[in-house]
Tab-separated table of C-alpha atoms in Angstrom:
chain	number	residue	atom	x	y	z
A	1	MET	CA	-14.224	37.715	-48.613
A	2	PRO	CA	-16.077	35.669	-45.470
A	3	SER	CA	-14.592	32.585	-45.206
A	4	SER	CA	-14.992	30.151	-48.057
A	5	PRO	CA	-16.001	26.601	-48.304
A	6	ALA	CA	-12.992	26.631	-51.067
A	7	SER	CA	-10.727	23.599	-51.307
A	8	PRO	CA	-7.346	24.154	-50.428
A	9	ALA	CA	-6.366	21.385	-52.360
A	10	PRO	CA	-3.912	21.628	-55.686
A	11	PRO	CA	-5.219	22.109	-58.635
A	12	VAL	CA	-6.154	19.111	-60.971
A	13	ALA	CA	-7.162	20.301	-64.045
A	14	GLU	CA	-8.360	23.011	-65.924
A	15	VAL	CA	-11.515	24.576	-67.200
A	16	ILE	CA	-11.672	23.621	-70.910
A	17	ALA	CA	-15.126	24.689	-71.830
A	18	SER	CA	-18.193	25.627	-70.043
A	19	SER	CA	-21.560	26.242	-69.354
A	20	THR	CA	-24.259	27.278	-66.701
A	21	ARG	CA	-24.755	23.109	-67.130
A	22	GLU	CA	-21.648	21.545	-66.934
A	23	ILE	CA	-17.750	22.151	-67.407
A	24	LEU	CA	-14.840	20.117	-69.350
A	25	ALA	CA	-11.931	20.217	-67.860
A	26	GLU	CA	-8.194	18.655	-68.808
A	27	VAL	CA	-6.624	16.957	-66.940
A	28	TYR	CA	-3.065	17.809	-66.260
A	29	PRO	CA	-0.568	14.694	-66.299
A	30	ASP	CA	0.972	13.996	-62.723
A	31	ALA	CA	-3.034	14.715	-61.225
A	32	GLU	CA	-5.126	11.670	-59.738
A	33	VAL	CA	-8.380	11.978	-62.217
A	34	PRO	CA	-10.970	12.848	-60.115
A	35	ALA	CA	-13.280	9.903	-59.605
A	36	PHE	CA	-17.269	8.939	-60.821
A	37	GLY	CA	-19.087	10.561	-59.306
A	38	SER	CA	-16.358	12.429	-57.027
A	39	TRP	CA	-17.566	16.871	-56.372
A	40	ILE	CA	-14.905	19.120	-58.102
A	41	GLU	CA	-15.222	22.732	-57.968
A	42	VAL	CA	-14.238	25.936	-59.748
A	43	GLU	CA	-13.207	29.057	-58.452
A	44	THR	CA	-14.280	32.295	-60.355
A	45	GLU	CA	-13.563	35.981	-60.453
A	46	GLY	CA	-15.630	37.832	-60.801
A	47	ILE	CA	-16.585	41.208	-62.453
A	48	ASP	CA	-14.608	43.772	-60.848
A	49	GLY	CA	-11.529	41.729	-60.372
A	50	ARG	CA	-11.916	40.784	-57.000
A	51	GLY	CA	-13.330	36.912	-55.913
A	52	GLY	CA	-16.191	35.349	-56.958
A	53	ALA	CA	-18.645	32.573	-57.293
A	54	VAL	CA	-17.225	28.639	-56.671
A	55	LEU	CA	-19.102	26.770	-58.515
A	56	TYR	CA	-20.058	22.654	-57.198
A	57	GLY	CA	-19.160	19.961	-60.210
A	58	LEU	CA	-20.602	15.852	-60.037
A	59	VAL	CA	-17.922	14.021	-61.766
A	60	SER	CA	-20.395	12.553	-64.906
A	61	HIS	CA	-17.372	11.682	-67.076
A	62	ALA	CA	-14.082	10.944	-67.735
A	63	GLU	CA	-11.972	10.150	-71.018
A	64	THR	CA	-8.435	9.940	-71.765
A	65	GLY	CA	-7.265	9.731	-75.555
A	66	SER	CA	-5.044	11.419	-78.248
A	67	VAL	CA	-3.934	15.106	-78.224
A	68	GLU	CA	-4.899	15.117	-82.052
A	69	PRO	CA	-8.325	14.672	-83.124
A	70	GLY	CA	-9.788	11.854	-84.997
A	71	ARG	CA	-5.845	9.721	-84.361
A	72	GLN	CA	-6.144	6.829	-82.373
A	73	ALA	CA	-3.922	5.355	-79.627
A	74	VAL	CA	-2.121	2.301	-80.521
A	75	ALA	CA	-1.262	-0.810	-78.643
A	76	LEU	CA	2.803	-0.934	-77.469
A	77	GLY	CA	2.357	-4.468	-77.491
A	78	ALA	CA	2.465	-6.772	-73.598
A	79	ASP	CA	6.372	-6.215	-73.193
A	80	TYR	CA	5.020	-2.158	-72.086
A	81	ASP	CA	4.756	-1.073	-68.891
A	82	ARG	CA	3.926	2.348	-67.955
A	83	ASP	CA	7.331	3.098	-66.190
A	84	ARG	CA	8.638	1.047	-69.262
A	85	LEU	CA	6.975	3.788	-71.277
A	86	ARG	CA	8.039	6.457	-69.399
A	87	ARG	CA	11.819	5.623	-69.775
A	88	GLU	CA	11.466	5.111	-73.677
A	89	MET	CA	8.498	6.376	-74.974
A	90	PRO	CA	7.824	9.897	-72.993
A	91	GLN	CA	6.871	11.968	-75.927
A	92	LEU	CA	3.247	9.544	-76.508
A	93	LEU	CA	2.883	10.099	-73.062
A	94	GLU	CA	2.500	13.640	-74.466
A	95	LEU	CA	-0.148	13.593	-76.920
A	96	ILE	CA	-2.439	11.581	-75.122
A	97	ARG	CA	-4.290	13.938	-72.542
A	98	THR	CA	-7.265	13.187	-70.090
A	99	THR	CA	-10.755	15.035	-69.390
A	100	VAL	CA	-13.676	14.814	-67.398
A	101	ARG	CA	-16.944	16.404	-67.540
A	102	ALA	CA	-19.326	17.568	-64.724
A	103	GLN	CA	-22.636	18.726	-64.399
A	104	VAL	CA	-22.969	21.437	-62.629
A	105	LEU	CA	-25.439	21.388	-59.669
A	106	ALA	CA	-24.447	24.008	-56.651
A	107	TYR	CA	-22.735	27.277	-56.196
A	108	TRP	CA	-21.345	29.789	-53.766
A	109	ASP	CA	-21.798	33.404	-55.105
A	110	GLY	CA	-18.572	34.137	-52.516
A	111	GLN	CA	-21.508	36.443	-50.379
A	112	SER	CA	-23.825	34.721	-48.714
A	113	GLN	CA	-23.874	33.140	-44.939
A	114	ARG	CA	-25.676	32.059	-43.463
A	115	GLU	CA	-25.405	30.776	-39.151
A	116	GLY	CA	-22.403	31.852	-39.763
A	117	ARG	CA	-21.214	29.214	-42.741
A	118	PRO	CA	-20.878	30.692	-46.407
A	119	HIS	CA	-24.474	28.973	-47.865
A	120	VAL	CA	-25.023	27.506	-50.848
A	121	ARG	CA	-27.543	26.809	-53.128
A	122	GLN	CA	-28.504	24.338	-55.453
A	123	THR	CA	-28.794	25.917	-58.672
A	124	LEU	CA	-27.096	26.737	-61.345
A	125	PRO	CA	-25.409	29.351	-61.138
A	126	PRO	CA	-25.797	32.916	-63.393
A	127	ARG	CA	-22.089	32.297	-65.573
A	128	PRO	CA	-20.638	29.501	-66.596
A	129	ALA	CA	-16.685	29.123	-65.417
A	130	ALA	CA	-14.194	31.129	-67.821
A	131	LEU	CA	-11.862	29.361	-69.978
A	132	HIS	CA	-8.357	28.353	-68.002
A	133	ASP	CA	-10.306	28.746	-64.552
A	134	ARG	CA	-8.735	25.787	-62.256
A	135	VAL	CA	-10.677	23.024	-61.101
A	136	ARG	CA	-9.740	21.354	-57.236
A	137	PRO	CA	-11.584	18.320	-55.471
A	138	CYS	CA	-13.622	19.512	-53.592
A	139	ALA	CA	-13.450	19.518	-49.514
A	140	PRO	CA	-15.220	17.394	-47.109
A	141	GLU	CA	-16.991	20.230	-45.853
A	142	ALA	CA	-18.144	21.688	-49.125
A	143	VAL	CA	-20.024	18.405	-50.140
A	144	ALA	CA	-21.793	18.328	-46.295
A	145	ALA	CA	-23.552	21.706	-46.952
A	146	ILE	CA	-25.290	20.347	-49.385
A	147	ALA	CA	-27.867	19.243	-47.599
A	148	ALA	CA	-32.270	18.393	-47.280
A	149	PRO	CA	-33.602	19.989	-48.989
A	150	PHE	CA	-31.244	17.657	-51.419
A	151	ASP	CA	-32.717	19.999	-54.635
A	152	VAL	CA	-29.024	18.334	-55.729
A	153	LEU	CA	-31.188	15.013	-55.848
A	154	ARG	CA	-33.624	16.370	-57.842
A	155	THR	CA	-31.895	17.214	-60.972
A	156	LEU	CA	-29.978	14.493	-60.980
A	157	ALA	CA	-33.291	12.911	-61.297
A	158	ARG	CA	-35.214	14.979	-63.057
A	159	SER	CA	-32.745	16.841	-65.420
A	160	PRO	CA	-29.408	13.605	-66.057
A	161	ASP	CA	-27.423	13.629	-68.784
A	162	PRO	CA	-28.406	12.232	-71.500
A	163	ALA	CA	-24.767	10.675	-71.913
A	164	VAL	CA	-24.358	9.141	-67.737
A	165	PRO	CA	-26.794	6.620	-66.657
A	166	ALA	CA	-29.027	8.450	-64.269
A	167	ASP	CA	-28.927	6.228	-61.052
A	168	ASP	CA	-25.253	5.221	-60.536
A	169	LEU	CA	-24.904	8.951	-60.539
A	170	ILE	CA	-27.358	9.489	-58.232
A	171	ALA	CA	-25.802	6.082	-55.992
A	172	ALA	CA	-21.929	7.981	-56.452
A	173	ALA	CA	-23.222	11.717	-54.769
A	174	LEU	CA	-24.602	9.698	-52.452
A	175	ARG	CA	-21.779	7.931	-51.351
A	176	GLY	CA	-19.736	11.830	-51.411
A	177	LEU	CA	-22.700	12.850	-48.644
A	178	TYR	CA	-21.945	10.047	-46.500
A	179	LYS	CA	-18.137	10.407	-46.491
A	180	SER	CA	-18.521	14.108	-46.253
A	181	HIS	CA	-20.576	13.456	-42.670
A	182	GLY	CA	-17.736	10.822	-41.413
A	183	GLU	CA	-19.169	7.231	-42.266
A	184	GLY	CA	-20.797	7.581	-39.173
A	185	PRO	CA	-23.902	8.202	-37.162
A	186	ASP	CA	-24.092	11.336	-38.785
A	187	GLY	CA	-23.479	10.264	-42.475
A	188	GLU	CA	-26.096	7.779	-41.847
A	189	ALA	CA	-28.535	9.947	-40.989
A	190	VAL	CA	-28.287	12.324	-43.990
A	191	LEU	CA	-28.350	8.985	-45.824
A	192	VAL	CA	-31.803	8.061	-44.158
A	193	ALA	CA	-32.663	11.713	-45.341
A	194	ALA	CA	-31.681	11.930	-48.923
A	195	GLY	CA	-33.451	8.160	-48.956
A	196	ARG	CA	-36.665	9.846	-47.980
A	197	ALA	CA	-36.358	12.387	-50.431
A	198	LEU	CA	-35.606	10.239	-53.469
A	199	ALA	CA	-38.884	8.708	-52.543
A	200	ARG	CA	-40.886	11.618	-53.260
A	201	LEU	CA	-38.918	12.401	-56.393
A	202	MET	CA	-39.218	8.755	-58.376
A	203	ASP	CA	-43.128	9.180	-57.025
A	204	ASP	CA	-41.934	6.086	-54.836
A	205	ASP	CA	-40.861	3.399	-57.154
A	206	HIS	CA	-39.507	1.267	-54.539
A	207	GLU	CA	-37.038	-1.050	-57.147
A	208	ARG	CA	-35.948	1.619	-58.599
A	209	LEU	CA	-34.576	3.716	-55.257
A	210	GLN	CA	-33.633	0.306	-53.449
A	211	SER	CA	-31.425	-0.503	-56.745
A	212	ILE	CA	-29.801	2.961	-56.321
A	213	LEU	CA	-28.903	2.453	-52.284
A	214	ARG	CA	-27.748	-1.106	-52.506
A	215	ARG	CA	-24.495	0.442	-54.814
A	216	VAL	CA	-24.725	2.535	-52.177
A	217	GLU	CA	-22.997	0.339	-49.702
């Protein structure tokens, strides 16, 4: 398998539902919940059992609630903090789960290379992730590969998740792109290029564009 952009980080969640457009994953109890607007990846298995694709998604929603459908948690009172809850009522924590939803925006097919680097395609994958595939936070190198012409921004602007404020998610995606390039001159150059791409997508709606860019700072 060619050099992969897949993250060496340990998995933080597991796929419990998926489509070519989105991933729903349950976060492991002791893992850090992926932040809104952060990039996650899922390395899938190929049809022949060998390496498959790496799917990239932008976290658009996180939710914590009861494991049992229709059963809502109740307040325990001001005397309880999380440490005391772990000591005295650990069984309650077993009834709580956190899930994250991510909009799939790009993938690497496991083979394609460009200039000696994996070529990440900014489009929907041909197949969804499988149930119980592991979810990892993206390595900065993988996020940095999502560059001009920024087709992922077109998807976010023109085909957003209807349950998510699109502009907030775009702003978070821009922050991720900036940080992946080191938050220096390289990051600023990428941010300028992405801003220009957004201006074209938004039909020169400068007020909306400025609103998004203000949230990046």
